[in-house]
Amino acid sequence: MKAALVVTGREIVTGLKRDALIQPFACELKSCGAEVAEIRVIGDSPDSLWATLSELAMHHDLVVVSGGLGATPDDTTATVIEGLKQRAETCAAIANPVGSAQGVDLDLGGVRIVFLPGVPRESLVMIKTVAASLKPGVEQPVRLTAFGLGENRIAEMLGEVGQRVSYLPRDMEIELIVQPADEAAVRAILGEHVLAAPSLAEDVGQLLKRRGLTVGTAESCTGGLVGHLLTEVAGSSDYYLGGVVSYANQVKTGLLGVEADLIAAQGAVSAAVARAMLRGVLQTTGADVGLALTGVAGPGGGSAEKPVGLVWIAVGSVDEQLVTSLKFGFDRAGNKQIFAKSALALLRKFLNANPGLHRG
């Protein structure tokens, strides 16, 4: 099946807003047998959209349009939809489980034209419904999430199998859309890098919940991002007790009990301080396990000995701790994200290495 994508919106064309739909749309469609052969990005003009669809419909089996379904003046796609409905053999609504604007699915003499909202949070859910409908009754692709390997490295490791996999980078994690027949091979090749849940936070949460364990967090450079990720998961109150955002040294000493002399001697970004923060948050929260991290997110604040992108992470329990350092080269936002995800990954590693650690 030959497909085309049309992204509408003046804000995209003029560069005011970055597109977030082309790659995931193409990956979803590819996973169900529809190869995207052409992509158009146009403004909010009904005439432009009408001309674009008329041209694409001559050479494609499926055209997916995003944007313009709202009620604001620049949402003009509805005008084109009403015109196309007069020619369509069938017209169906596409449910929007996370928003108010329904999608529209039209069959124009064997050419299927689908309209979805431009809001990524909504359309990224709805495109899965569209993709699944391309192969009704057929076993759908498996979704796996990997962490700790880049997209290119994963493809290299998977070899021929990787040519049948779709890759969706997502906040330092990578979603893999895999054909059912390839799932076992992908899991075997990537090993521990494949998570047991859709995200690191969910994976860690499931491990904690299954064992009846609680967790506390002590964060410096990430400013509470780890706590945010953990509490994004529904039911996290079963295991997440809370955290201390000890951005300043006086908070490290005052709330976590890190000795000022230790910070003076080793520096705030050090193995010793990360370990002391961990011990402090375990004592403060009473959690069974915890994690602590201190680093240099950038763009300033680095030095030759402690450059931007360096982070020290400590995870563990009162009886056993695991401490390590990592170095990354992203911008400030990217470093904060990878620091937080790496802390969760290290906690996951600690829990998996200590299967006997559980409450009761």
C-alpha positions as a printed Julia matrix, in Angstrom:
360×3 Matrix{Float64}:
   0.0     0.0    0.0
   1.34    3.41  -1.02
   0.67    6.24   1.43
   1.18    9.98   1.67
   1.19   12.37   4.62
  -0.08   15.94   4.63
   0.8    18.14   7.6
  -1.17   21.38   7.69
  -0.49   24.5    9.69
   1.02   27.9    9.03
   3.02   27.61  12.23
   4.81   24.55  10.81
   5.49   26.08   7.4
   6.88   29.3    8.89
   9.06   27.51  11.41
   7.26   28.78  14.49
   6.54   25.22  15.57
   8.4    21.98  15.03
   6.61   19.04  13.42
   6.12   16.1   15.8
   4.01   13.82  13.62
   5.8    12.81  10.42
   8.18   10.23  11.86
   5.71    8.49  14.2
   2.99    8.51  11.54
   5.34    6.94   8.98
   6.53    4.32  11.47
   3.01    3.34  12.49
   1.88    2.98   8.89
   5.0     1.05   7.88
   4.43   -1.42  10.69
   1.09   -2.34   9.09
   2.27   -2.54   5.5
   1.77    1.03   4.24
   4.95    2.65   2.92
   4.93    6.45   3.0
   6.1     7.58  -0.43
   5.45   11.31  -0.16
   5.1    14.0    2.51
   3.66   17.48   2.06
   3.69   20.35   4.56
   1.26   23.12   3.69
  -0.4    26.16   5.28
  -4.01   26.6    6.37
  -5.52   27.44   2.99
  -8.5    25.25   1.99
  -7.64   25.77  -1.68
  -4.08   24.55  -1.11
  -5.29   21.49   0.79
  -7.87   20.69  -1.89
  -5.26   20.89  -4.65
  -2.77   18.81  -2.65
  -5.29   16.05  -1.97
  -6.48   15.99  -5.58
  -2.91   15.44  -6.74
  -1.94   12.87  -4.1
  -5.13   10.85  -4.59
  -4.06   10.07  -8.15
  -0.9     8.24  -7.02
  -1.57    6.88  -3.52
  -3.88    4.39  -1.84
  -3.94    6.22   1.51
  -3.54    9.89   2.42
  -3.34   10.95   6.06
  -3.93   14.62   6.86
  -3.18   16.21  10.21
  -4.36   19.54  11.56
  -7.17   22.01  11.11
 -10.0    20.15  12.84
 -10.46   22.62  15.68
 -12.72   25.65  16.01
 -10.18   28.49  15.71
 -10.09   30.7   12.56
  -7.0    28.94  11.2
  -8.65   25.51  11.45
  -9.94   25.35   7.87
  -9.69   21.63   7.11
 -13.39   21.16   7.9
 -14.3    23.09   4.75
 -12.42   20.6    2.58
 -13.88   17.63   4.45
 -17.42   18.8    3.78
 -16.64   19.05   0.08
 -15.07   15.61  -0.04
 -17.99   14.04   1.78
 -20.16   14.82  -1.25
 -17.91   12.55  -3.35
 -17.11    9.87  -0.77
 -18.5     6.36  -1.01
 -18.21    5.97   2.77
 -17.57    8.33   5.65
 -16.69    7.2    9.18
 -15.61    8.89  12.37
 -12.35    7.99  14.09
 -12.68    8.03  17.87
 -10.47   10.41  19.84
  -9.97    8.85  23.3
  -7.88   11.75  24.63
  -9.54   14.82  23.1
 -12.69   16.31  21.63
 -11.96   16.5   17.89
 -12.91   13.27  16.13
 -11.05   12.11  13.06
 -12.7    11.56   9.68
 -12.18    8.53   7.43
 -13.31    8.9    3.8
 -13.29    6.37   0.94
 -13.15    8.12  -2.42
 -13.38    5.36  -4.99
 -10.67    3.18  -3.51
  -8.51    6.03  -2.22
  -8.73    6.4    1.52
  -8.28    9.9    2.95
  -7.99   10.2    6.72
  -8.13   13.44   8.69
  -6.67   13.64  12.21
  -6.21   16.5   14.7
  -2.91   18.35  14.68
  -2.44   18.0   18.44
   0.29   15.34  18.82
  -1.08   13.97  22.09
  -4.33   13.14  20.31
  -3.24   12.2   16.8
  -0.44    9.89  17.95
  -3.09    7.77  19.66
  -5.51    7.9   16.75
  -2.94    6.96  14.07
  -2.6     3.59  15.81
  -6.28    2.96  15.13
  -5.77    3.86  11.48
  -2.72    1.62  11.16
  -4.49   -1.32  12.81
  -7.38   -1.0   10.35
  -5.03   -1.57   7.41
  -4.73   -5.24   8.34
  -8.0    -6.19  10.02
  -7.97   -9.6   11.66
  -4.19   -9.85  11.36
  -1.99  -10.06  14.45
  -0.8    -6.55  15.2
   2.86   -5.54  15.66
   4.44   -5.8   19.08
   5.64   -2.64  20.81
   8.87   -2.88  22.77
  10.82   -0.13  24.5
  14.6    -0.08  24.66
  16.97    2.05  26.7
  20.73    2.43  26.82
  21.4     2.01  23.09
  21.11    4.51  20.27
  18.8     3.94  17.3
  21.7     3.28  14.91
  23.36    0.85  17.31
  20.09   -1.08  17.74
  19.65   -1.34  13.97
  23.24   -2.53  13.62
  22.79   -5.19  16.29
  19.51   -6.42  14.83
  20.93   -6.77  11.32
  18.41   -8.16   8.84
  15.69   -8.28  11.5
  16.16   -4.56  12.04
  15.02   -3.83   8.5
  11.54   -4.95   9.52
  11.49   -2.84  12.7
  10.19    0.72  13.01
  12.07    3.01  15.41
  10.46    5.82  17.43
  12.91    7.75  19.66
  11.01    9.14  22.65
  12.6    11.13  25.47
  15.85    9.12  25.41
  13.97    5.83  25.14
  13.29    4.09  21.82
  10.0     2.44  20.98
  10.43   -0.5   18.62
   7.48   -1.61  16.51
   8.23   -5.26  15.82
   6.47   -7.95  13.82
   5.28  -10.77  16.11
   7.51  -13.32  14.37
  10.58  -11.18  15.17
   9.84  -10.43  18.83
  11.84  -13.33  20.28
  14.87  -12.49  18.15
  14.76   -8.8   19.08
  14.52   -9.61  22.78
  17.37  -12.12  22.56
  19.68   -9.74  20.69
  19.02   -6.63  22.78
  18.81   -8.46  26.1
  18.49   -6.29  29.21
  18.11   -3.17  27.08
  14.51   -4.2   26.33
  12.23   -3.02  29.11
   9.46   -5.07  30.67
   7.06   -2.13  30.35
   6.4     0.75  27.91
   8.75    3.1   29.82
  11.55    3.04  32.37
   9.34    4.64  35.0
   6.66    1.97  34.5
   9.24   -0.82  34.49
  10.75    0.36  37.78
   7.29    0.91  39.23
   6.22   -2.63  38.4
   9.36   -4.07  40.01
   8.77   -2.06  43.18
   5.06   -2.85  43.37
   5.57   -6.56  42.76
   7.98   -6.74  45.7
   6.09   -4.4   47.99
   9.01   -1.95  48.09
   8.96    1.82  48.46
  11.35    4.34  46.92
  12.58    7.84  47.69
  14.57   10.22  45.49
  17.23   12.86  46.09
  17.87   15.1   43.1
  20.21   17.96  42.48
  20.87   18.64  38.77
  17.54   17.2   37.57
  15.44   19.43  39.81
  12.75   16.86  40.58
  12.49   15.3   37.11
  12.91   11.73  38.41
  10.05   12.25  40.85
   7.97   13.67  38.03
   8.64   10.65  35.81
   7.77    8.21  38.58
   4.53   10.0   39.44
   3.44   10.16  35.8
   2.58    6.49  36.24
  -0.89    5.83  37.6
  -0.75    4.05  40.96
   2.74    5.31  41.79
   1.54    6.27  45.27
   1.78    2.56  46.07
   5.58    2.77  46.02
   6.82    6.37  45.66
   7.08    8.05  49.06
   8.59   11.34  47.93
  11.84   13.13  47.26
  14.15   15.96  48.14
  15.25   18.42  45.46
  18.57   19.48  46.95
  19.69   21.88  44.25
  21.69   24.04  46.64
  24.42   22.7   48.91
  22.69   24.04  52.02
  19.71   21.83  51.23
  22.0    18.85  50.81
  23.42   19.5   54.25
  20.24   20.71  55.93
  17.69   18.15  54.69
  19.81   15.2   53.63
  22.52   15.38  56.24
  25.39   15.56  53.76
  28.41   16.87  55.64
  29.62   20.3   54.54
  33.22   19.13  54.93
  32.52   16.31  52.47
  31.17   18.73  49.87
  34.16   21.04  50.44
  36.62   18.19  50.03
  35.02   16.19  47.19
  32.78   18.74  45.51
  29.01   18.55  45.16
  29.37   16.49  41.97
  31.13   13.41  43.31
  30.61    9.78  44.2
  30.85   10.49  47.91
  28.17   13.19  47.83
  25.84   11.07  45.68
  26.16    8.21  48.15
  25.59   10.57  51.1
  22.49   12.0   49.41
  21.17    8.48  48.94
  21.67    7.6   52.58
  20.05   10.88  53.58
  16.91   10.38  51.51
  16.53    6.79  52.74
  16.64    8.06  56.3
  14.38   11.06  55.64
  11.66    9.17  53.76
  12.01    5.74  55.34
  11.96    4.19  51.87
  13.21    0.67  51.23
  15.3     1.77  48.25
  16.29    5.08  46.8
  18.25    6.94  44.2
  20.3    10.12  44.24
  21.99   12.08  41.51
  24.24   15.12  41.28
  25.79   16.46  38.11
  26.45   19.32  35.71
  23.58   19.79  33.25
  25.13   22.85  31.58
  25.6    24.9   29.61
  27.87   26.46  32.24
  29.23   25.25  35.54
  31.63   22.65  34.19
  35.36   22.33  34.65
  38.19   20.23  33.27
  37.76   17.71  36.08
  33.96   17.87  36.15
  32.75   18.8   32.67
  29.25   19.62  31.54
  27.35   16.37  31.04
  28.91   14.57  34.0
  26.55   12.96  36.5
  27.08   10.79  39.57
  24.21    8.43  40.42
  23.75    6.37  43.58
  21.01    3.77  44.01
  20.33    1.1   46.58
  19.21    0.37  50.11
  20.58    1.04  53.57
  22.64   -2.15  53.35
  23.89   -1.97  49.79
  24.52    0.85  47.35
  25.57    1.06  43.72
  27.33    4.26  42.62
  28.47    5.15  39.11
  29.34    8.14  36.93
  28.22    8.8   33.36
  29.09   11.46  30.81
  26.75   12.79  28.13
  26.93   15.5   25.48
  23.41   16.87  25.1
  22.12   20.38  25.77
  20.79   21.27  29.22
  17.32   19.81  28.63
  18.74   16.69  27.04
  21.26   16.17  29.83
  18.57   16.5   32.48
  16.41   13.97  30.66
  19.18   11.42  30.17
  20.42   11.92  33.77
  16.95   11.14  35.11
  16.4     8.16  32.82
  19.86    6.79  33.62
  19.09    6.99  37.34
  15.92    4.97  36.82
  17.85    2.48  34.67
  20.47    2.06  37.4
  17.77    1.48  40.0
  16.21   -1.09  37.67
  19.59   -2.8   37.37
  19.99   -2.83  41.16
  16.54   -4.34  41.69
  17.06   -7.0   39.04
  20.44   -7.89  40.56
  18.84   -8.3   44.0
  15.75  -10.47  43.43
  15.6   -11.33  47.12
  15.08   -7.71  48.08
  11.43   -7.34  49.03
   9.29   -6.29  51.96
   8.12   -9.05  54.23
